[in-house]
Coordinates of C-alpha atoms and ligand atoms in Angstrom, one line a residue:
M1 CA 28.8 31.0 6.0
S2 CA 32.2 29.5 6.9
V3 CA 31.9 25.9 8.1
H4 CA 35.7 25.4 8.8
H5 CA 36.3 24.2 12.1
P6 CA 40.3 23.7 12.4
E7 CA 39.9 21.4 15.4
R8 CA 38.1 18.9 13.1
S9 CA 39.6 16.3 10.8
P10 CA 39.2 16.9 7.1
A11 CA 36.6 14.0 6.8
E12 CA 34.4 15.8 9.2
T13 CA 34.5 19.1 7.8
A14 CA 33.9 17.6 4.5
G15 CA 30.6 16.1 6.4
E16 CA 29.3 19.5 7.0
G17 CA 28.4 21.6 3.7
T18 CA 26.7 24.6 4.5
P19 CA 23.7 24.6 6.6
T20 CA 21.8 26.5 4.1
Q21 CA 22.8 24.3 1.3
V22 CA 21.9 21.1 3.3
R23 CA 18.5 22.5 4.4
H24 CA 17.8 23.2 0.7
E25 CA 18.7 20.0 -0.6
A26 CA 16.9 18.1 2.2
F27 CA 13.7 20.2 1.5
R28 CA 13.6 19.2 -2.3
R29 CA 13.8 15.6 -1.4
R30 CA 11.0 13.1 -1.3
T31 CA 11.9 9.9 -0.1
F32 CA 9.0 7.3 -0.8
A33 CA 8.0 3.9 -1.5
V34 CA 5.3 2.3 -3.7
I35 CA 3.6 -0.5 -1.7
S36 CA 0.8 -2.8 -2.5
H37 CA -1.0 -6.2 -2.5
P38 CA 0.9 -8.2 -5.4
D39 CA -0.4 -7.3 -8.9
A40 CA -2.1 -4.2 -7.9
G41 CA 0.4 -2.4 -10.5
K42 CA 3.5 -1.4 -8.3
S43 CA 6.1 -2.2 -11.0
T44 CA 3.9 -0.6 -13.8
L45 CA 3.5 2.6 -11.7
T46 CA 7.4 2.7 -10.7
E47 CA 8.2 2.7 -14.4
A48 CA 5.5 5.0 -15.3
L49 CA 6.6 7.5 -12.5
A50 CA 10.4 7.1 -13.4
L51 CA 9.6 7.5 -17.1
H52 CA 7.2 10.4 -16.6
A53 CA 10.0 12.4 -14.5
H54 CA 12.5 11.6 -17.1
V55 CA 10.4 12.4 -20.3
I56 CA 9.2 15.6 -18.7
E57 CA 12.8 16.6 -17.6
E58 CA 14.7 15.9 -20.7
A59 CA 14.6 18.8 -22.8
G60 CA 13.2 17.9 -26.3
A61 CA 12.5 14.5 -25.5
T62 CA 10.0 13.1 -28.2
H63 CA 6.9 11.9 -26.5
G64 CA 6.3 8.2 -26.9
K65 CA 9.7 7.3 -27.8
A66 CA 11.1 6.3 -24.3
S67 CA 11.1 2.8 -23.9
R68 CA 9.6 1.1 -20.9
R69 CA 12.2 -1.8 -21.0
S70 CA 15.2 0.1 -20.4
T71 CA 14.7 1.5 -16.9
V72 CA 13.2 -0.9 -14.3
S73 CA 12.4 -4.2 -16.3
D74 CA 16.1 -5.4 -16.3
W75 CA 15.9 -5.7 -12.6
M76 CA 12.4 -7.3 -12.7
Q77 CA 13.7 -9.8 -15.1
M78 CA 16.8 -10.5 -12.5
E79 CA 14.1 -11.0 -10.0
Q80 CA 12.2 -13.5 -12.3
E81 CA 15.3 -15.6 -13.4
R82 CA 16.6 -16.1 -9.9
G83 CA 13.0 -16.5 -8.7
I84 CA 14.2 -15.6 -5.3
S85 CA 15.2 -12.7 -3.1
I86 CA 15.7 -9.6 -4.7
S87 CA 17.4 -6.0 -4.0
S88 CA 15.8 -3.3 -2.4
A89 CA 17.4 -0.2 -3.7
A90 CA 16.5 3.2 -4.8
L91 CA 15.6 5.1 -8.2
Q92 CA 16.4 8.7 -8.0
F93 CA 15.1 11.0 -10.4
T94 CA 14.2 14.7 -10.5
Y95 CA 10.9 16.5 -11.6
R96 CA 9.8 20.1 -11.0
D97 CA 13.2 20.8 -9.3
T98 CA 12.3 18.0 -6.7
V99 CA 14.6 15.0 -6.2
F100 CA 12.7 11.9 -5.8
N101 CA 14.2 8.8 -4.0
L102 CA 11.7 6.0 -4.8
L103 CA 12.9 3.0 -2.5
D104 CA 12.0 -0.3 -4.2
T105 CA 10.3 -3.1 -2.3
P106 CA 9.9 -6.8 -3.1
G107 CA 7.2 -7.9 -5.4
H108 CA 6.4 -11.0 -3.6
A109 CA 4.3 -10.9 -0.2
D110 CA 6.7 -13.6 1.1
F111 CA 9.5 -10.9 1.4
S112 CA 7.1 -8.4 3.1
E113 CA 9.7 -8.1 6.0
D114 CA 12.0 -6.5 3.7
T115 CA 9.1 -4.0 2.8
Y116 CA 8.4 -3.4 6.3
R117 CA 12.2 -2.5 6.8
V118 CA 12.1 -0.3 3.7
L119 CA 9.1 1.6 5.3
A120 CA 11.5 2.4 8.2
A121 CA 13.6 4.4 5.7
V122 CA 11.0 6.7 3.9
D123 CA 9.0 9.8 4.6
C124 CA 5.9 8.7 2.8
A125 CA 4.1 5.7 1.2
V126 CA 2.2 5.4 -1.9
M127 CA -0.4 2.8 -1.4
L128 CA -1.6 1.2 -4.5
I129 CA -5.3 -0.6 -4.8
D130 CA -6.5 -2.5 -7.5
A131 CA -9.9 -0.8 -8.5
A132 CA -11.5 -4.2 -8.9
K133 CA -10.2 -5.8 -5.9
G134 CA -10.4 -3.0 -3.3
L135 CA -8.4 -3.5 0.0
E136 CA -6.7 -6.9 0.1
T137 CA -4.9 -8.8 2.8
Q138 CA -1.5 -7.3 2.3
T139 CA -2.9 -3.8 1.9
L140 CA -4.3 -4.1 5.3
K141 CA -1.1 -5.3 6.8
L142 CA 0.9 -2.4 5.0
F143 CA -1.5 0.1 6.1
D144 CA -1.1 -1.3 9.6
V145 CA 2.7 -1.1 9.4
C146 CA 2.5 2.4 8.3
A147 CA 0.2 3.3 11.2
R148 CA 2.7 1.9 13.4
R149 CA 5.3 4.2 11.9
G150 CA 3.1 7.1 11.8
L151 CA 3.7 7.2 8.2
P152 CA 1.8 9.4 5.8
V153 CA 0.3 7.5 3.0
I154 CA -1.2 8.7 -0.3
T155 CA -3.7 6.2 -1.5
V156 CA -3.8 5.6 -5.5
I157 CA -6.5 3.6 -6.8
N158 CA -5.4 1.9 -10.0
K159 CA -6.7 0.2 -13.1
W160 CA -9.6 2.6 -13.3
D161 CA -9.7 1.8 -17.1
R162 CA -10.9 -1.7 -16.1
P163 CA -14.4 -2.7 -15.0
G164 CA -14.2 -2.6 -10.9
K165 CA -15.8 -1.3 -7.9
D166 CA -17.8 1.9 -7.5
A167 CA -15.4 4.9 -6.2
L168 CA -17.6 5.6 -3.5
E169 CA -17.7 2.0 -2.5
L170 CA -13.7 2.1 -2.7
I171 CA -13.7 5.5 -0.6
D172 CA -15.9 3.7 2.0
E173 CA -13.5 0.6 2.4
V174 CA -10.7 2.9 3.2
Q175 CA -12.6 4.9 5.6
Q176 CA -13.5 1.8 7.4
R177 CA -10.7 -0.3 7.5
T178 CA -7.5 1.8 7.4
G179 CA -8.3 4.2 10.3
R180 CA -7.5 7.1 8.0
T181 CA -10.1 9.3 6.6
P182 CA -9.8 9.4 2.8
V183 CA -9.7 12.9 1.0
P184 CA -10.0 12.4 -2.7
L185 CA -7.7 14.9 -4.7
S186 CA -8.8 13.6 -7.9
W187 CA -12.2 12.1 -8.7
P188 CA -13.0 9.8 -11.9
V189 CA -15.0 11.2 -14.4
G190 CA -16.7 7.8 -16.2
L191 CA -17.2 4.6 -14.2
S192 CA -14.4 2.2 -13.8
G193 CA -13.8 0.5 -17.2
D194 CA -14.7 4.2 -18.8
F195 CA -11.9 6.2 -17.6
R196 CA -12.3 9.8 -19.2
G197 CA -10.6 11.8 -16.9
T198 CA -10.4 13.3 -13.4
L199 CA -12.2 16.3 -11.6
D200 CA -10.2 18.1 -9.1
P201 CA -12.4 18.4 -6.2
R202 CA -10.7 21.6 -5.1
T203 CA -11.0 23.5 -8.2
R204 CA -13.3 21.6 -10.2
A205 CA -11.2 21.6 -13.1
Y206 CA -11.5 18.5 -15.5
T207 CA -8.5 16.7 -16.8
R208 CA -9.5 14.8 -19.9
Y209 CA -7.1 11.9 -20.6
R210 CA -6.5 10.3 -24.0
R211 CA -4.5 7.2 -24.8
M212 CA -1.2 7.7 -26.8
A213 CA 0.3 4.8 -28.9
A214 CA 1.1 1.6 -27.0
G215 CA 4.3 2.1 -24.9
A216 CA 4.1 6.0 -24.8
A217 CA 5.4 7.3 -21.6
L218 CA 2.9 10.2 -21.3
A219 CA -0.9 10.3 -21.8
E220 CA -2.4 13.1 -23.8
T221 CA -4.0 15.6 -21.3
E222 CA -6.2 18.6 -21.7
V223 CA -7.7 20.6 -18.9
F224 CA -11.1 22.2 -19.0
A225 CA -13.3 24.5 -16.9
P226 CA -16.2 22.8 -15.2
E227 CA -18.8 24.4 -17.8
Q228 CA -16.9 22.8 -20.8
A229 CA -16.4 19.6 -19.1
A230 CA -20.3 19.5 -18.5
E231 CA -20.6 19.9 -22.3
L232 CA -17.9 17.5 -23.0
E233 CA -18.9 14.6 -20.7
G234 CA -22.6 15.1 -20.0
A235 CA -24.1 12.8 -17.4
A236 CA -20.5 11.4 -16.5
W237 CA -19.5 14.8 -15.3
T238 CA -22.6 15.6 -13.4
E239 CA -22.2 12.2 -11.7
A240 CA -18.7 12.8 -11.0
V241 CA -19.5 16.3 -9.6
E242 CA -22.3 14.8 -7.3
T243 CA -20.4 12.2 -5.7
A244 CA -17.4 14.0 -5.3
A245 CA -19.4 16.6 -3.5
L246 CA -20.8 13.9 -1.2
V247 CA -17.4 12.6 -0.1
A248 CA -16.3 16.2 0.3
E249 CA -19.4 16.8 2.6
S250 CA -18.7 13.7 4.8
N251 CA -14.9 13.9 5.0
G252 CA -14.1 17.5 4.5
A253 CA -11.3 19.3 2.7
F254 CA -7.8 18.3 2.2
E255 CA -5.6 19.5 5.2
L256 CA -1.9 19.1 5.1
E257 CA -1.5 18.7 8.7
A258 CA -3.8 15.6 9.1
F259 CA -2.2 14.1 6.0
R260 CA 1.2 14.5 7.6
A261 CA 0.0 13.3 11.0
A262 CA -1.2 10.1 9.5
E263 CA -4.7 10.9 9.9
S264 CA -6.0 11.4 6.5
T265 CA -5.0 10.1 3.3
P266 CA -5.3 11.8 -0.1
V267 CA -6.8 9.6 -2.6
L268 CA -6.1 9.7 -6.5
F269 CA -7.6 7.6 -9.4
V270 CA -5.2 6.4 -12.0
A271 CA -4.6 3.9 -14.7
A272 CA -0.9 3.5 -14.4
A273 CA -0.7 1.2 -17.4
M274 CA -2.0 4.2 -19.6
N275 CA -0.3 6.9 -17.6
F276 CA -3.5 8.5 -16.7
G277 CA -3.1 10.4 -13.5
V278 CA 0.7 9.8 -13.1
A279 CA 1.6 13.4 -13.6
T280 CA -1.2 14.2 -10.9
L281 CA 0.6 11.9 -8.5
L282 CA 4.0 13.2 -8.9
D283 CA 2.6 16.7 -8.4
V284 CA 1.1 15.7 -5.2
L285 CA 4.1 14.3 -4.1
V286 CA 6.0 17.5 -4.7
D287 CA 3.3 19.8 -3.3
L288 CA 2.0 17.8 -0.2
A289 CA 4.5 14.8 0.7
P290 CA 6.7 15.7 3.4
P291 CA 10.5 16.6 2.5
A292 CA 13.2 14.9 4.3
G293 CA 13.3 16.3 7.7
P294 CA 15.0 16.1 11.3
R295 CA 15.0 12.2 12.3
P296 CA 14.4 11.4 15.9
D297 CA 17.4 9.3 17.4
A298 CA 16.7 6.5 19.7
D299 CA 15.9 8.8 22.7
G300 CA 13.3 10.7 20.4
T301 CA 15.7 13.8 20.1
P302 CA 15.7 14.7 16.5
R303 CA 18.7 15.4 14.7
P304 CA 18.6 18.4 12.5
V305 CA 19.2 18.0 8.6
E306 CA 22.1 20.5 8.7
A307 CA 24.0 18.4 11.6
P308 CA 26.9 16.5 10.5
F309 CA 26.5 13.4 8.4
S310 CA 24.5 10.6 9.7
G311 CA 22.3 7.8 8.6
F312 CA 21.2 4.3 9.2
V313 CA 21.4 0.9 7.4
F314 CA 17.8 -0.1 6.5
K315 CA 18.9 -2.9 4.2
L316 CA 21.6 -5.6 3.7
Q317 CA 22.1 -7.4 0.4
A318 CA 24.6 -9.8 -0.4
G319 CA 25.3 -11.9 -3.5
M320 CA 23.7 -9.2 -5.8
D321 CA 26.6 -9.7 -7.9
R322 CA 27.4 -13.7 -7.4
A323 CA 30.9 -13.2 -9.2
H324 CA 32.0 -10.8 -6.6
R325 CA 30.4 -12.0 -3.4
D326 CA 29.7 -8.6 -2.5
H327 CA 27.8 -7.1 0.7
V328 CA 25.9 -4.0 0.1
A329 CA 24.6 -1.8 3.0
F330 CA 21.9 0.3 2.0
L331 CA 22.1 3.4 4.0
R332 CA 19.5 6.4 4.4
V333 CA 21.0 9.8 4.8
C334 CA 19.6 11.4 7.7
S335 CA 21.6 14.7 8.2
G336 CA 24.3 16.4 6.6
V337 CA 26.3 15.8 3.2
F338 CA 27.7 12.3 2.2
H339 CA 30.9 12.4 0.5
R340 CA 32.4 9.5 -0.9
G341 CA 35.6 8.6 0.5
M342 CA 34.6 10.1 3.8
V343 CA 35.4 8.1 7.1
L344 CA 32.2 7.4 9.0
T345 CA 31.9 6.2 12.8
H346 CA 30.0 2.9 13.0
A347 CA 27.8 3.6 16.2
A348 CA 27.6 0.1 17.2
T349 CA 31.3 -0.4 17.6
G350 CA 32.6 3.1 17.6
K351 CA 35.1 1.9 14.8
P352 CA 35.7 3.9 11.6
F353 CA 34.4 3.0 8.5
A354 CA 35.8 4.0 5.2
T355 CA 33.5 4.7 2.3
K356 CA 35.5 4.0 -0.8
Y357 CA 33.0 2.4 -2.7
A358 CA 29.6 4.0 -2.6
H359 CA 26.8 3.5 -5.3
H360 CA 23.3 4.2 -6.4
V361 CA 22.1 0.8 -6.9
F362 CA 19.0 0.0 -8.8
G363 CA 18.9 -3.4 -10.1
R364 CA 21.9 -4.2 -12.5
D365 CA 22.7 -0.4 -12.8
R366 CA 25.5 1.0 -10.5
E367 CA 26.5 4.4 -10.5
T368 CA 29.2 5.6 -8.1
I369 CA 27.6 8.2 -5.7
D370 CA 30.1 11.2 -4.9
V371 CA 27.6 13.3 -2.6
A372 CA 24.4 12.6 -1.2
F373 CA 21.9 14.7 1.0
P374 CA 19.3 13.9 3.7
G375 CA 16.7 11.5 2.2
D376 CA 19.1 9.9 -0.3
V377 CA 20.0 6.2 -0.3
V378 CA 23.5 5.2 -0.5
G379 CA 24.7 1.7 -1.2
L380 CA 28.1 0.8 0.6
V381 CA 29.7 -1.9 -1.1
N382 CA 31.8 -4.3 0.9
A383 CA 30.0 -3.2 4.0
S384 CA 29.8 -6.7 5.9
A385 CA 30.7 -4.8 9.1
L386 CA 27.4 -3.2 9.1
R387 CA 24.1 -4.6 10.2
A388 CA 20.4 -3.9 9.4
G389 CA 19.5 -1.1 11.7
D390 CA 23.1 0.4 12.3
S391 CA 23.9 3.9 12.6
V392 CA 26.9 5.7 11.1
Y393 CA 27.9 9.2 11.6
V394 CA 30.4 11.9 11.6
G395 CA 31.2 14.3 14.2
T396 CA 28.3 14.2 17.0
P397 CA 27.5 10.8 17.8
V398 CA 23.9 9.6 17.1
T399 CA 22.3 6.3 17.3
F400 CA 18.7 5.9 15.3
P401 CA 16.0 3.5 16.7
P402 CA 16.4 0.0 15.7
I403 CA 14.6 -1.3 12.8
P404 CA 11.6 -3.4 14.6
H405 CA 11.5 -7.2 14.4
F406 CA 8.4 -8.6 12.6
S407 CA 6.4 -11.3 13.9
P408 CA 7.4 -14.7 12.1
E409 CA 4.7 -16.9 11.3
H410 CA 6.7 -20.0 9.9
F411 CA 9.1 -21.9 11.6
Q412 CA 11.8 -24.5 10.6
V413 CA 14.7 -26.1 11.9
A414 CA 18.0 -26.3 10.0
R415 CA 20.6 -28.7 10.1
A416 CA 23.9 -29.2 8.0
V417 CA 23.5 -32.4 5.5
D418 CA 27.0 -33.0 6.1
A419 CA 28.0 -33.0 10.1
G420 CA 31.7 -32.2 8.8
R421 CA 30.4 -28.7 7.6
A422 CA 29.4 -27.6 11.1
K423 CA 31.8 -24.5 10.9
Q424 CA 30.6 -23.3 7.5
F425 CA 27.1 -24.0 8.6
R426 CA 27.3 -21.7 11.8
R427 CA 29.1 -19.1 9.9
G428 CA 26.5 -19.0 7.0
I429 CA 23.3 -18.9 9.4
T430 CA 25.0 -16.2 11.4
Q431 CA 25.7 -14.1 8.5
L432 CA 22.1 -14.5 7.1
E433 CA 20.7 -13.6 10.5
L434 CA 22.7 -10.4 10.6
E435 CA 21.4 -9.6 6.8
G436 CA 18.0 -9.8 8.2
V437 CA 17.3 -12.7 5.6
I438 CA 15.7 -14.7 8.3
Q439 CA 15.2 -14.5 11.8
V440 CA 17.1 -17.2 14.0
L441 CA 15.8 -18.5 17.3
R442 CA 18.3 -20.9 19.6
S443 CA 17.7 -22.8 22.7
E444 CA 20.1 -24.9 24.8
T445 CA 18.0 -28.1 24.1
R446 CA 18.1 -27.8 20.5
G447 CA 21.8 -26.7 20.3
D448 CA 23.8 -24.8 17.7
Q449 CA 23.8 -27.6 15.2
A450 CA 19.9 -27.0 14.8
P451 CA 18.7 -23.5 15.4
V452 CA 15.0 -22.4 14.6
L453 CA 14.6 -20.4 11.5
A454 CA 11.6 -18.0 11.9
A455 CA 10.2 -16.4 8.7
V456 CA 7.4 -13.9 7.9
G457 CA 7.1 -15.6 4.4
P458 CA 8.0 -19.3 3.5
M459 CA 10.2 -18.3 0.5
Q460 CA 12.6 -16.8 2.9
F461 CA 13.6 -20.5 3.7
E462 CA 14.4 -20.8 0.2
V463 CA 16.7 -18.0 0.2
V464 CA 18.5 -19.4 3.1
A465 CA 18.8 -22.8 1.4
D466 CA 20.2 -21.6 -1.6
R467 CA 22.6 -19.2 -0.2
M468 CA 23.7 -21.5 2.4
D469 CA 24.6 -24.1 -0.3
R470 CA 26.1 -21.6 -2.9
E471 CA 27.8 -19.1 -0.8
F472 CA 28.9 -20.9 2.4
G473 CA 29.4 -24.4 1.2
A474 CA 26.8 -25.8 3.9
Q475 CA 23.8 -27.7 2.4
V476 CA 21.1 -27.5 4.7
R477 CA 18.1 -29.8 5.6
L478 CA 15.0 -28.1 6.8
E479 CA 12.4 -29.6 8.8
A480 CA 8.9 -27.8 9.5
L481 CA 7.8 -26.8 13.0
P482 CA 4.0 -26.8 13.5
Y483 CA 4.4 -23.3 15.3
T484 CA 2.4 -20.4 13.8
L485 CA 2.6 -17.5 16.4
A486 CA 5.4 -15.8 18.3
R487 CA 5.6 -13.7 21.5
R488 CA 8.2 -11.9 23.5
V489 CA 8.2 -13.3 27.0
I490 CA 8.3 -10.9 30.0
A491 CA 8.7 -13.1 33.0
P492 CA 11.4 -13.9 35.6
D493 CA 11.6 -17.4 34.3
P494 CA 10.5 -17.8 30.6
E495 CA 11.3 -21.5 30.7
V496 CA 8.0 -22.2 32.5
L497 CA 6.3 -21.8 29.3
N498 CA 8.2 -25.1 28.0
R499 CA 5.8 -27.0 30.4
I500 CA 2.7 -26.1 28.1
P501 CA 2.4 -28.6 25.1
G502 CA 2.5 -26.8 21.8
T503 CA 4.8 -24.2 23.2
E504 CA 8.4 -23.5 23.2
V505 CA 10.9 -20.8 24.5
L506 CA 13.6 -19.9 22.3
R507 CA 16.2 -17.0 22.3
R508 CA 16.7 -14.3 19.6
A509 CA 20.5 -13.4 18.9
D510 CA 19.8 -10.1 21.2
G511 CA 18.8 -12.3 24.2
E512 CA 15.1 -11.7 24.2
P513 CA 13.1 -15.0 25.0
I514 CA 10.7 -15.5 22.2
A515 CA 7.9 -18.0 22.8
V516 CA 6.3 -19.8 19.8
F517 CA 3.0 -21.5 19.8
T518 CA 1.3 -23.9 17.4
D519 CA -2.0 -21.9 17.5
K520 CA -3.8 -19.2 19.3
W521 CA -5.6 -21.6 21.7
K522 CA -2.1 -22.5 23.2
L523 CA -1.4 -19.1 23.6
G524 CA -4.6 -18.6 25.3
R525 CA -3.3 -21.3 27.9
V526 CA -0.5 -19.0 29.1
A527 CA -2.9 -17.0 31.1
T528 CA -4.2 -20.1 33.0
H529 CA -1.1 -22.4 33.2
A530 CA 1.6 -19.6 33.7
P531 CA -0.4 -16.4 34.9
E532 CA 2.9 -14.8 36.1
V533 CA 4.1 -14.6 32.5
A534 CA 3.4 -11.4 30.4
L535 CA 3.5 -11.8 26.4
E536 CA 4.2 -9.0 24.2
P537 CA 3.5 -8.9 20.5
I538 CA 6.7 -8.5 18.5
G539 CA 7.9 -5.1 17.0
G540 CA 5.5 -4.6 14.0
D541 CA 3.2 -7.5 15.1
L542 CA 0.3 -7.3 13.0
D543 CA -2.4 -9.2 14.9
Ligands
GDP1 P1 2.7 -5.5 -9.1 O1 2.6 -7.2 -8.8 O2 1.9 -4.7 -8.1 O3 4.2 -5.2 -9.4 O4 1.8 -5.3 -10.4 P2 2.4 -5.2 -11.9 O5 2.8 -3.8 -12.2 O6 3.1 -6.4 -12.5 O7 0.9 -5.2 -12.7 C1 0.0 -6.5 -12.6 C2 -0.8 -6.6 -13.8 O8 -1.7 -5.5 -13.9 C3 0.2 -6.5 -15.1 O9 -0.7 -7.3 -15.9 C4 -0.3 -5.1 -15.7 O10 -0.1 -4.8 -17.0 C5 -1.6 -4.8 -15.0 N1 -1.9 -3.4 -14.7 C6 -1.0 -2.4 -14.2 N2 -1.7 -1.3 -14.1 C7 -2.8 -1.5 -14.8 C8 -3.6 -0.3 -15.3 O11 -3.6 0.8 -14.8 N3 -4.7 -0.8 -16.0 C9 -4.6 -2.0 -16.3 N4 -5.9 -2.5 -17.2 N5 -3.9 -3.1 -16.2 C10 -2.9 -2.8 -15.4

């Protein structure tokens, strides 16, 4: 098929590729994130997945030789050393001819706003649950964000090698508290703390796991027919068969449509640290997780994957490399082919944007990207013109929906320590706001020299203070405000809310009036004191 359009510029032509090729590449992409309450084993599973794929793909690799340290740990260490903000980037690996893009999310719940943004760029989420703890605060918040995005979720119950809750109890929790019907695709044989293997409820085959030497990248697995399993495992097998049947009876068989429509969630039982069940998860991702598909634009019209290149920025990161003061914009490719060097149009300004430096970024590792397909993540270096949520395209214009704002719960006023550095102060605050490091709320009463910083997690303030000082040469003094809630105001005159004690109206950079409240009682008073005012939860608001 010819793709040459003489009326187009070389860059546009380069952005096409044959439609069949692009569809094929998109179809074999799985773009996902592993999310969880801290400590559920996200980093352990991320390493296990990458190593698993790597070890299997590398022809002749000696099992057990691959070192866990080399891949992900460097990046983890950087996070620890710096103790502050980290980079969300992507790890790409291949398994069964499928290209996985595993988007990284911060480990600390204080940076959950970054995690929520990453969820705007993936096609599926793997939700990790600690078998001993069940659903925790952050697990529920994340399930909620996924529900708002209509994102399919694979639920993975981890640490089954340790004593924990009962499998049925965990299934029940998922059922009661997530709004999705849990459908197990693997069922543990042996109680938590005695993980022998898993039953596949669909085929009734038994996969037995054996531990390999410490640090090994793979577990030893053997598959048995049900009769053999009964002989091998006795009561543990019978128990597994019976309990799995109970769940199947009440929740039904797995249906792809229901999973993709975010109505049901497949459940797997694993022990990431032992590599038990990791291969099963990879297989489920290959066989069931949605491939990169047409993305709806801001008006809801899907842009086909074979359309000319388009993508949107889901994350900005500055200062990853302090020596170079770089700005990296992470872009999810939505359609077409990305070629390094191509000139994109920045939808927000209509200006051309050159892509001389395009990288895969994972921690310290940077690799130049020459070509990328729908579902892939490209890190554009020196991209200070791009903001989070911005769309870029070649050829037919497109604007993707903005990344939602998330409801802040912590508020502090920022002031320059040295009044003589007001210019640096303003420049720094604006830059950090654009990057999405923090939300900035302003009012005429407070003035430009004392904006209100609004955060989802308090550590965001530390990042601001650190970067203002180091990068912008403007030390800041932060003063906590007693507010805990924010709402968008819809009213002819939002300022009336300023008359209610414990309430204040501020403006976001996009001009939206945002009311902040000390507590829900003050929020409740709006109905009686200013009945003409309507309040709306903010974007991904979680209450
Ligand atoms: P994260 O905070 O979600 O990234 O969690 P980590 O991957 O750092 O894991 C938290 C702790 O749980 C670490 O001490 C891990 O070694 C441990 N852990 C993770 N997966 C497993 C598992 O499958 N079994 C056991 N016993 N421990 C695990």
